[in-house]
XYZ file of C-alpha atoms in Angstrom:
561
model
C 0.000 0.000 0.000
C 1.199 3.228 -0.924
C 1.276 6.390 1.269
C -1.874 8.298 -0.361
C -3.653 4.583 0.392
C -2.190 4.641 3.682
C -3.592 8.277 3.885
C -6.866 7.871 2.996
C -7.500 4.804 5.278
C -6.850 6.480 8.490
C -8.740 9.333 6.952
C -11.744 7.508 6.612
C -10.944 5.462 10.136
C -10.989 8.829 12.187
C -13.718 9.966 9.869
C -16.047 6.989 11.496
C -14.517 7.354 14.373
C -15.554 11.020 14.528
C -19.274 10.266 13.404
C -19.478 7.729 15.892
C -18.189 10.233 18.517
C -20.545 12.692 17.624
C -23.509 9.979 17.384
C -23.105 8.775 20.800
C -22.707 12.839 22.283
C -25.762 13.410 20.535
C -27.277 10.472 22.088
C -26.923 11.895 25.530
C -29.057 14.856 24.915
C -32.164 13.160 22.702
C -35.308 11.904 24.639
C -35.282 8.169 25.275
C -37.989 7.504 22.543
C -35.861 9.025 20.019
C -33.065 7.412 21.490
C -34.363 4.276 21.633
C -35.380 4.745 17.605
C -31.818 5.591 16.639
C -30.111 2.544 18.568
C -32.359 0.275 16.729
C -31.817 1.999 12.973
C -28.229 1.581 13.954
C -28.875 -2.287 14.425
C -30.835 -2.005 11.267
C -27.787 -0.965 9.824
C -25.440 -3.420 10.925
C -27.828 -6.588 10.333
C -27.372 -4.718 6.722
C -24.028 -4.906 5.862
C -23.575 -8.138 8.358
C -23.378 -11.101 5.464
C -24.678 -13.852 7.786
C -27.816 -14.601 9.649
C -28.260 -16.204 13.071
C -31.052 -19.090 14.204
C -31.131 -19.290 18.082
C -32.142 -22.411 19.019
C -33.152 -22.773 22.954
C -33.368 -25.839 25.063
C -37.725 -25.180 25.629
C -40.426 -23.912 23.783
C -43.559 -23.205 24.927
C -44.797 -25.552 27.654
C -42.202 -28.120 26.571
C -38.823 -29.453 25.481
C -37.624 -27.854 22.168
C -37.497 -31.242 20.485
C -35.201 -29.553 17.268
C -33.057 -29.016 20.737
C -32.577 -32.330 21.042
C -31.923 -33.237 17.265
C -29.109 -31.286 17.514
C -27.565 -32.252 20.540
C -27.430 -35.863 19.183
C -26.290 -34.462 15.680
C -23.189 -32.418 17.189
C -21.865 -35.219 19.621
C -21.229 -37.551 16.629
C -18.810 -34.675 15.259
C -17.964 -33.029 18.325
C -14.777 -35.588 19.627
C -13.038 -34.536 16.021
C -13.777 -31.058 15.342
C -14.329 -29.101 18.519
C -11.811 -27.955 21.066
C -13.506 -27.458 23.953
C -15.563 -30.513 24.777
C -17.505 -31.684 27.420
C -17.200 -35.837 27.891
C -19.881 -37.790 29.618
C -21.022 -40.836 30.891
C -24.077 -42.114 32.537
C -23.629 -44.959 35.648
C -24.229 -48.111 33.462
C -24.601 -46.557 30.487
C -22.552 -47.985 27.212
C -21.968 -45.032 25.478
C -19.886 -42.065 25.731
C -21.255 -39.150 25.091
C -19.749 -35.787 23.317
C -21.282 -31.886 23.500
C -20.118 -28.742 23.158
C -18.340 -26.292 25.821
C -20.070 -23.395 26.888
C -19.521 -20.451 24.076
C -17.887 -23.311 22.004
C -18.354 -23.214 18.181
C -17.889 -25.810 15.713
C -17.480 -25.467 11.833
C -19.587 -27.939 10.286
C -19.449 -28.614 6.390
C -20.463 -31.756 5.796
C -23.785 -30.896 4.057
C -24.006 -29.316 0.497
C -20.335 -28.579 0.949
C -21.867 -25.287 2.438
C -20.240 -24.117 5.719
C -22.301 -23.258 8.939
C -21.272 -22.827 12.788
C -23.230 -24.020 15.851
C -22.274 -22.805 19.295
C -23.924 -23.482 22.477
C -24.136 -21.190 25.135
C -25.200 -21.944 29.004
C -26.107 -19.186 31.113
C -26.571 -20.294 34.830
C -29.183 -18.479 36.578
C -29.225 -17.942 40.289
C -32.618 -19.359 42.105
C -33.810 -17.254 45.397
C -31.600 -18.510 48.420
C -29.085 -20.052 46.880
C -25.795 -19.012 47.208
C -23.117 -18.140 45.095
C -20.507 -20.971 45.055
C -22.987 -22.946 45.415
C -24.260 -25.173 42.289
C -27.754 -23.314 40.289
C -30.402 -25.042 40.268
C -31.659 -23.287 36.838
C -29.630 -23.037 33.387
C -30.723 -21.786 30.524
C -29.371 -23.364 27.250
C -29.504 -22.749 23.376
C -27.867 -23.677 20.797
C -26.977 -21.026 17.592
C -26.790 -21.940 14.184
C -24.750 -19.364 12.412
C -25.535 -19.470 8.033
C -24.662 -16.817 5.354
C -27.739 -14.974 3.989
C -27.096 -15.896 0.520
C -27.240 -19.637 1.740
C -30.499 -19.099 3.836
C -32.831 -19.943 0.834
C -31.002 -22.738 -0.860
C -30.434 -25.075 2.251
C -31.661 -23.863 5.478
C -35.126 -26.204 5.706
C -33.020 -28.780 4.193
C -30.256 -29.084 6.448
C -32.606 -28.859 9.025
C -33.923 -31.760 7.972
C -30.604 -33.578 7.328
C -30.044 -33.027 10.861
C -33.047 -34.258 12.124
C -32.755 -37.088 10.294
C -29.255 -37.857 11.408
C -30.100 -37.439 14.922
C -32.381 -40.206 14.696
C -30.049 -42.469 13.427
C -27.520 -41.340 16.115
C -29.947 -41.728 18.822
C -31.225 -45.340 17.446
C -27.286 -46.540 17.502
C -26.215 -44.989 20.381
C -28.507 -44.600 22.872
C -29.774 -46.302 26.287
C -32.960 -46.567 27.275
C -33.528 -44.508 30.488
C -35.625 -45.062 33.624
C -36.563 -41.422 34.451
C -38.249 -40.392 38.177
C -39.534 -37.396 39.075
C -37.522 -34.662 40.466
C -38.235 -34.113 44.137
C -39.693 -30.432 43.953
C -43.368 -29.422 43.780
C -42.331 -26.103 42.930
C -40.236 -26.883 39.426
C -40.626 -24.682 36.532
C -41.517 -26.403 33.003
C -38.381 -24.662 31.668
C -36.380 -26.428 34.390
C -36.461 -30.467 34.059
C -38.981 -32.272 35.787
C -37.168 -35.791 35.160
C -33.736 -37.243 36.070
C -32.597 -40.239 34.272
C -30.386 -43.654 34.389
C -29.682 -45.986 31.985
C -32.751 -48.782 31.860
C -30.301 -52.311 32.531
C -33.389 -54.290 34.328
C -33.214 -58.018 33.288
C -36.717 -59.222 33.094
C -37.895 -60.447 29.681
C -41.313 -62.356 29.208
C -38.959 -65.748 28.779
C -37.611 -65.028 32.200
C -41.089 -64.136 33.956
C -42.342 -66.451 36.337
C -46.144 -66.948 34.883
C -48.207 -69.276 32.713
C -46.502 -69.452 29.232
C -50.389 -68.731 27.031
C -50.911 -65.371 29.224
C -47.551 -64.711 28.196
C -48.118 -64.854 24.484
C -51.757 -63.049 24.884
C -50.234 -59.624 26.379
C -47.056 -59.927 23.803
C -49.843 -59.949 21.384
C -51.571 -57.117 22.395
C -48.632 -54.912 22.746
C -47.786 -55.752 19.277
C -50.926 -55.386 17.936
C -50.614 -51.854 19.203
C -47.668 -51.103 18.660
C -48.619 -51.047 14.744
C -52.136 -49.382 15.688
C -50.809 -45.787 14.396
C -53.777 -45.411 11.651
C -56.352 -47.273 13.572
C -56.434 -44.411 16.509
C -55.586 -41.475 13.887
C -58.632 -43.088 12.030
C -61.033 -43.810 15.333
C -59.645 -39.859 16.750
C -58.105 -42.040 19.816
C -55.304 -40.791 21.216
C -52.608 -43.548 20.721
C -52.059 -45.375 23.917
C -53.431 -47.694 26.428
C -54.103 -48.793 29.897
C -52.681 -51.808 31.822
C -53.878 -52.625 35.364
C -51.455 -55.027 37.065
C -52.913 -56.350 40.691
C -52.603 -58.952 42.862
C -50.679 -59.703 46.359
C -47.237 -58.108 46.793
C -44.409 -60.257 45.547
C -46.115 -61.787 42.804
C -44.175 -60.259 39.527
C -45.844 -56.464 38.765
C -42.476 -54.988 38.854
C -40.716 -57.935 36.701
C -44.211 -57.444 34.353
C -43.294 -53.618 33.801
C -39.810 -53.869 33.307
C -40.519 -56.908 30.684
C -43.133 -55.053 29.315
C -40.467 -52.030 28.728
C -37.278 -54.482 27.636
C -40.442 -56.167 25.044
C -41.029 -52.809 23.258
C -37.724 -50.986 23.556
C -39.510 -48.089 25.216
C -38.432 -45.604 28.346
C -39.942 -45.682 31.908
C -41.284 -42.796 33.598
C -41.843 -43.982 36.765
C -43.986 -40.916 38.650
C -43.586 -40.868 42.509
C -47.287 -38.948 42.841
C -46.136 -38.470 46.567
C -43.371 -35.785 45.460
C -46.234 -33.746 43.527
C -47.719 -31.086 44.916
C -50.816 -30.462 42.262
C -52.780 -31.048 39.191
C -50.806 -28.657 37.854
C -47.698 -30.107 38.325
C -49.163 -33.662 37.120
C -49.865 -32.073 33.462
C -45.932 -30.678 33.407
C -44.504 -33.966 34.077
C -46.709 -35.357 31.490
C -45.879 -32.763 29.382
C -42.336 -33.295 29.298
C -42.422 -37.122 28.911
C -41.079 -38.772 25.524
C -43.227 -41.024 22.770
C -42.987 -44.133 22.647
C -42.262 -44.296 26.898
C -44.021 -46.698 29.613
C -45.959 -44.324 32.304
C -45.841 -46.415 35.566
C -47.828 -45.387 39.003
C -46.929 -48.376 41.412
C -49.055 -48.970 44.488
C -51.299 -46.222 43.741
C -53.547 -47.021 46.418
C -50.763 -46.099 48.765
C -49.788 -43.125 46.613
C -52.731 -41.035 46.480
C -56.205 -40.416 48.666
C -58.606 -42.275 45.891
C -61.694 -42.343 47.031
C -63.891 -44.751 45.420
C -67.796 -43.680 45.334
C -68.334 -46.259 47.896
C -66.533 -44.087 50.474
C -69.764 -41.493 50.324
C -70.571 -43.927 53.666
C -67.538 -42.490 55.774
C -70.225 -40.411 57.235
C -70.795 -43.060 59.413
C -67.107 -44.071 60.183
C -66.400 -40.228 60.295
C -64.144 -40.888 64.032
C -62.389 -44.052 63.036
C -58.622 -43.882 63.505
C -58.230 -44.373 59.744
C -60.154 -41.288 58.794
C -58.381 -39.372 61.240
C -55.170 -40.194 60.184
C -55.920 -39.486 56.346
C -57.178 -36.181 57.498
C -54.257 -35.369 59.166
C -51.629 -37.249 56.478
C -52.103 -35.395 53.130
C -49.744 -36.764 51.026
C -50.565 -35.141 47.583
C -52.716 -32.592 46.482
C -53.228 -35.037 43.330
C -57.079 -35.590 43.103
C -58.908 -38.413 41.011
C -59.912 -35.557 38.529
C -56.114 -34.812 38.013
C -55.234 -38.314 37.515
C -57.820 -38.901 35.109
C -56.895 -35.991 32.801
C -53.608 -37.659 33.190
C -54.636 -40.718 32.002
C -57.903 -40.103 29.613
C -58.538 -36.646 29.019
C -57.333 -33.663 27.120
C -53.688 -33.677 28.467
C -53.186 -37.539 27.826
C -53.122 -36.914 24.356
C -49.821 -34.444 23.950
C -47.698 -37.928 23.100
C -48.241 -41.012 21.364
C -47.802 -44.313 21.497
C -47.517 -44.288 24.931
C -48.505 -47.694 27.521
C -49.818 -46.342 30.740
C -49.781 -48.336 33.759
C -50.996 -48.539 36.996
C -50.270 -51.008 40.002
C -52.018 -52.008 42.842
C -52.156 -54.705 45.408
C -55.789 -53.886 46.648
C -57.858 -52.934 43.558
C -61.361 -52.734 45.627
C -59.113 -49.404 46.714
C -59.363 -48.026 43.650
C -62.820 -45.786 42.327
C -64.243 -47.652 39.438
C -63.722 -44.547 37.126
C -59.969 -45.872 37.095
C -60.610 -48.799 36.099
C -63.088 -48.077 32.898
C -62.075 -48.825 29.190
C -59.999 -45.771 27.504
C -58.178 -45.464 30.674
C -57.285 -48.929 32.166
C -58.015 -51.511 28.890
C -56.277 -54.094 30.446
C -56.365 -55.795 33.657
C -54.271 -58.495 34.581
C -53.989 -60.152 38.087
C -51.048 -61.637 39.383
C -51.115 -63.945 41.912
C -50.473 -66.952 43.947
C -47.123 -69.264 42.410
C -48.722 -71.963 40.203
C -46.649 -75.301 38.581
C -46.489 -73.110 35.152
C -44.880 -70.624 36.885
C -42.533 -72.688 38.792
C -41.295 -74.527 35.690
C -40.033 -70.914 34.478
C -38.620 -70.456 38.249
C -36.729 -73.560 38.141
C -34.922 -72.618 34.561
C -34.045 -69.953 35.744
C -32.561 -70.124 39.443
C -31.669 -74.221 38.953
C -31.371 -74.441 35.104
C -33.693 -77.528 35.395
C -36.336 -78.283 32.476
C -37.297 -81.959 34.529
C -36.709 -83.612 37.642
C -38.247 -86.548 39.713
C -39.349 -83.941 42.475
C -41.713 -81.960 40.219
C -44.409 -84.264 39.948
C -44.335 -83.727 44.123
C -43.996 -80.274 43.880
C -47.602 -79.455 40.891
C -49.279 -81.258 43.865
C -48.093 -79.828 46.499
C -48.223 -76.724 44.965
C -52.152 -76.784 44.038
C -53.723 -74.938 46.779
C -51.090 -73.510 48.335
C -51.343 -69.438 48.804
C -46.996 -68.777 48.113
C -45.951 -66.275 45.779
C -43.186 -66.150 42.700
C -40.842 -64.642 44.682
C -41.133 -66.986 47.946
C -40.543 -69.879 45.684
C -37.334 -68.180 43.797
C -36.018 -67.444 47.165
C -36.404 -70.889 48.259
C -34.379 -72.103 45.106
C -31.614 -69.739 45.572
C -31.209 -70.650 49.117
C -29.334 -74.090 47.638
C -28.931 -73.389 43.699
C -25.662 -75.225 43.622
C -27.365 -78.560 44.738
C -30.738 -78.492 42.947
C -31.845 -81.512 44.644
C -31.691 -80.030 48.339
C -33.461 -76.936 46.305
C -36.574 -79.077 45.582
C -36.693 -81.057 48.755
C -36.291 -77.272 51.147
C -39.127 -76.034 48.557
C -41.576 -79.217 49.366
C -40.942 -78.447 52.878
C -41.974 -75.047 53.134
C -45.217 -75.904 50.644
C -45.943 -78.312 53.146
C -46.174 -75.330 55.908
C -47.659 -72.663 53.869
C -51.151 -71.729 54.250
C -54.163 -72.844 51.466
C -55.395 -70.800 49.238
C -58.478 -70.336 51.478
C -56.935 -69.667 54.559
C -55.299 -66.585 52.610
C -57.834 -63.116 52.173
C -59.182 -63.375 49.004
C -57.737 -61.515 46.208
C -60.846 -59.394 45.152
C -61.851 -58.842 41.682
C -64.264 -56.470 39.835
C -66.051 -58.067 36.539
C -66.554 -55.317 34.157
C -70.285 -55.117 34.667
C -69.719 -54.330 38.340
C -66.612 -51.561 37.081
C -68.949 -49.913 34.497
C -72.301 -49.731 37.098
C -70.302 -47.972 39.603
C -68.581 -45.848 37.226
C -71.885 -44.638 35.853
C -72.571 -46.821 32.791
C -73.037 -51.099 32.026
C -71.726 -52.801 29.191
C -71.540 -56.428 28.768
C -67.762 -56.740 27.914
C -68.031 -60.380 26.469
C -71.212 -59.975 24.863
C -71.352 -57.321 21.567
C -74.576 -54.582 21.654
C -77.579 -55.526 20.134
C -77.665 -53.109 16.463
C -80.406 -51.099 16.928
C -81.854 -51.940 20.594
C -80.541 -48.391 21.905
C -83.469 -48.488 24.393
C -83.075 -51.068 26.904
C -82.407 -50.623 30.082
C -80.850 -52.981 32.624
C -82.012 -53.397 36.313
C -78.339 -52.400 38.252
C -77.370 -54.459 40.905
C -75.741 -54.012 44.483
C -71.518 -54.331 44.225
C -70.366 -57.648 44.351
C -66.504 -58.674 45.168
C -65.929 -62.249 43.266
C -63.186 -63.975 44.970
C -60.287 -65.375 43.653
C -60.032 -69.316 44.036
C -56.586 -70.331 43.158
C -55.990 -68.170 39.395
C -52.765 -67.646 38.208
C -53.433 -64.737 35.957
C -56.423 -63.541 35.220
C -56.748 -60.949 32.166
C -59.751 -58.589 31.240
C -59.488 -56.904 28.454
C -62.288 -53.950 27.748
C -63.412 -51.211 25.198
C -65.116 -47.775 26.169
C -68.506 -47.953 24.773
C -70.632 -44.816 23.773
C -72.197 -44.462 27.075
C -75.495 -42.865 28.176
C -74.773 -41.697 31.665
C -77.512 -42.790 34.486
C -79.202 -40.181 35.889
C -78.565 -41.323 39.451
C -74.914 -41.962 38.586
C -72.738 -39.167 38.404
C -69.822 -38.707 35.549
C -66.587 -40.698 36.207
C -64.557 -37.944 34.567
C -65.880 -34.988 36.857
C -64.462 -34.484 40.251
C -65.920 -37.900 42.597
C -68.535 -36.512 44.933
C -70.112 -38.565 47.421
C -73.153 -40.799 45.667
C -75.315 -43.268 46.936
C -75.606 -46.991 44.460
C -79.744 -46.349 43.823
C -80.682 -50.256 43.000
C -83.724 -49.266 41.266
C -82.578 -46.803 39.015
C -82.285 -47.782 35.244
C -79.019 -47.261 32.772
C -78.829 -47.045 29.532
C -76.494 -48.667 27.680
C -75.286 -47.758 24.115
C -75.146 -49.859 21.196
C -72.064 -48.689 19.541
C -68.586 -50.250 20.855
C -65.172 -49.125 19.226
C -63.319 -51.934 18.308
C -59.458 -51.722 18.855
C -56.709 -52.925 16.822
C -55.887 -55.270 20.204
C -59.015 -56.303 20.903
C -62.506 -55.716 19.389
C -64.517 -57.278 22.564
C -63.615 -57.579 26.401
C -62.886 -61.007 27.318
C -62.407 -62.235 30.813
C -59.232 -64.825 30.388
C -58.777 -67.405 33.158
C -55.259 -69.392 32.850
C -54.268 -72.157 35.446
């Protein structure tokens, strides 16, 4: 450069610099609206002559998780090890992958679509909650990722990239990831833009080879989780949202737990298991449900323990008003969760902002729970698991003794006939002595020979579907399809009867919702459950129509031995 080009640069630089001077002393002396016009003609200005365009892209949107978020997160860490200099390297407690992200205010040059260069960089500001100290670890960050493109590349490639990255993401995600059992996080007061689940990786065992249960009931719920599991167009086509119920009851120690976690290992899906103690509200329900993935098991375990229930028959507790037990559920409040919320979890408005989602609820006491629970649309399925049968033990005795046959198990189907012992008595009993499977056998005889009958046991109670629908408001012959056109009969309701469980293994019911009527003298499951007397005399209607599902197109009560 020559001296008059020398000369005329640093002309024009203290030229600038002068105008900018006198810009920001005028600045001083302008009223704020005016002010506030000029500093944004000035950014006007800039964004101008600036060749390149920015895409923020932050970690929620709305009421939820900024799924695009995500896509990119799984897009950068397969790129991130080889390109990026400040990384951050993690890895989950049993977890069997690594996993790769950017720094905070780290960018990365990526070119590998189009041959067009773009830069991400992500960006974590911590923000500090009320009482918590600094030096102390936030409870709060905020997070976003920017995507960084030249304008004259915006048109040609941006929705396509976007979709390349998507798309890679869920290959990324498919080959890489663990499935996760997620909790909720202990705090009744958590924002939606602050996570409402903490994860580890999903490593439970159980498969439906390995569960302790007769071999037919087996194959009929792998059935109907495949059959839905391809039901995509049969609820877009019925307007259903796409999920269902299961109901898994019966005496403790008999296999719900193994069940889920089969159930979960069967279909490859996540488990959100929801602690409804550690929520506060309704409110708070619908935000954990809101942030839950597709394609995830919803569990509730012992929710007769979890939540105050009340089942319509509880309008008596007039008259035990002073017992200890009403007392002490006056005084222990454990959740604010009512049976309204916990419907709209399950079967109303807010259950539909996912799909493909198996929802399911345990319980060792089901008279505990209010019939509205228990209705097609919100539990479809109910299976009861309970006392150890021979079936079962042949599937124990694989698996603790790796024994198919042995002279002892003729002894043991008998002995085992009546006998009121559950799956995981028995698989205790065999791993007492699994090195000598002979002593095994002989210490389980023994203790079948002390354990009480089926009879001596409190029954395990059962509601048939008529009994469910009647006091949920409505009656609907679950085995039997509606007559066409006889919309107009009416069936004489009956007073609540418990059936009692004589030795079943498993018993499964499987149910559709029916276009119901409601009975006058019957209130509305899905309002709020107020205090109503049965009325024996009172007539309900029942529809004719019944939605068939792609599982199921009839309830069927299924009794396996």
């Amino acid at each position: 450069m020559n001296a008059v080009g020398a000369s005329v640069l640093w002309s024009t630089f203290w030229a600038g610099g002068s105008v900018l001077g006198a810009l920001s002393f005028l600045l001083r002396f302008l009223p704020d609206q005016y002010g506030s016009m000029f500093s944004a003609w000035v950014r006007k200005c800039m964004q101008y002559f600036n060749s390149y365009i920015l895409f923020e892209i932050p970690e929620f949107y709305g009421a939820g998780k900024n799924e695009i978020y995500d896509y990119v997160e799984s897009y950068l860490s397969s790129n991130t090890a080889i390109a990026a200099e400040h990384i951050s390297l993690c890895r989950a407690k049993n977890a069997t992958h690594n996993t790769f992200s950017l720094g905070n205010h780290e960018t990365l040059e990526d070119s590998s679509f189009m041959s067009t260069k773009v830069w991400w960089t992500h960006e974590i500001h911590q923000r500090m909650q009320p009482g918590i100290q600094w030096g102390s670890e936030p409870n709060d960050e905020k997070r976003k990722y920017f995507l960084k493109i030249r304008k004259a590349d915006k048109t040609r490639m941006l929705e396509p990239y976007v979709q390349h990255v998507i798309d890679t993401a869920k290959l990324v995600k498919e080959r890489t990831r663990d499935r996760n059992l997620y909790t909720n996080v202990k705090d009744s007061s958590f924002s939606f833009r602050m996570k409402a689940w903490e994860s580890v990786p999903f490593k439970h065992p159980s498969t439906f080879e390995t569960l302790a249960m007769d071999p037919d009931m087996k194959d009929d719920i792998k059935e109907d989780l495949l059959e839905f599991t391809k039901g995509r167009e049969f609820y877009e086509k019925a307007g259903k949202p796409w999920k269902r119920g299961y109901l898994l009851y019966g005496p403790p120690g008999t296999g719900k737990s193994s069940m889920i976690a089969a159930i979960a290992n069967f279909l490859k899906y996540d488990i959100y298991d929801v602690e409804l103690t550690e929520v506060s509200s309704n409110s708070d329900l619908r935000k954990l449900l809101i942030q839950t993935s597709d394609r995830s098991v919803i569990v509730i375990e012992d929710i007769d323990c979890s939540v105050e229930l009340a089942e319509r028959a509880k309008a008596k507790k007039v008259e035990n008003k002073d017992s200890p037990e009403a007392t002490q559920n006056k005084t222990d409040e454990k959740s604010k969760v009512t049976l309204s919320g916990l419907l709209n979890f399950t079967d109303r408005l807010w259950s539909c902002c996912g799909s493909e989602r198996i929802i399911i609820f345990t319980t060792n006491y089901i008279e505990k729970l209010d019939p509205a629970l228990l209705r097609a649309g919100r539990m479809d399925k109910h299976i009861l698991m309970s006392w150890c049968k021979f079936s079962a033990f042949r599937t124990l005795a694989r698996n603790n003794l790796g024994l198919e046959w042995h002279d002892l198990f003729p002894q043991i189907e008998e002995a085992m006939e009546d006998k009121a012992i559950t799956p995981a008595d028995v698989s205790e009993f065999l791993l007492k002595k699994k090195r000598n499977p002979t002593a095994a056998l002989e210490g389980l005889l023994e203790a079948l020979a002390k354990a009480p009958s089926v009879s001596e046991k409190p029954p395990v109670k059962t509601l048939d579907f008529d009994e469910i629908n009647l006091l949920a408001g409505t009656i609907v012959d679950a085995n039997t399809p509606p007559a066409a056109e006889d919309t107009d009969s009416a069936s004489e309701t009956s007073s609540s009867k418990v059936e009692q469980d004589t030795g079943k293994d498993v018993t499964s019911c499987d149910v559709n919702e029916p276009k119901i009527e409601s009975s006058p003298a019957a209130e509305d499951a899905d309002s709020e459950v107020q205090p109503v007397e049965q009325d024996t005399n009172k007539d309900i209607t029942s529809s004719s129509d019944a939605n068939e599902s792609p599982a199921n197109a009839h309830g069927s009560n299924v009794s396996v031995t």
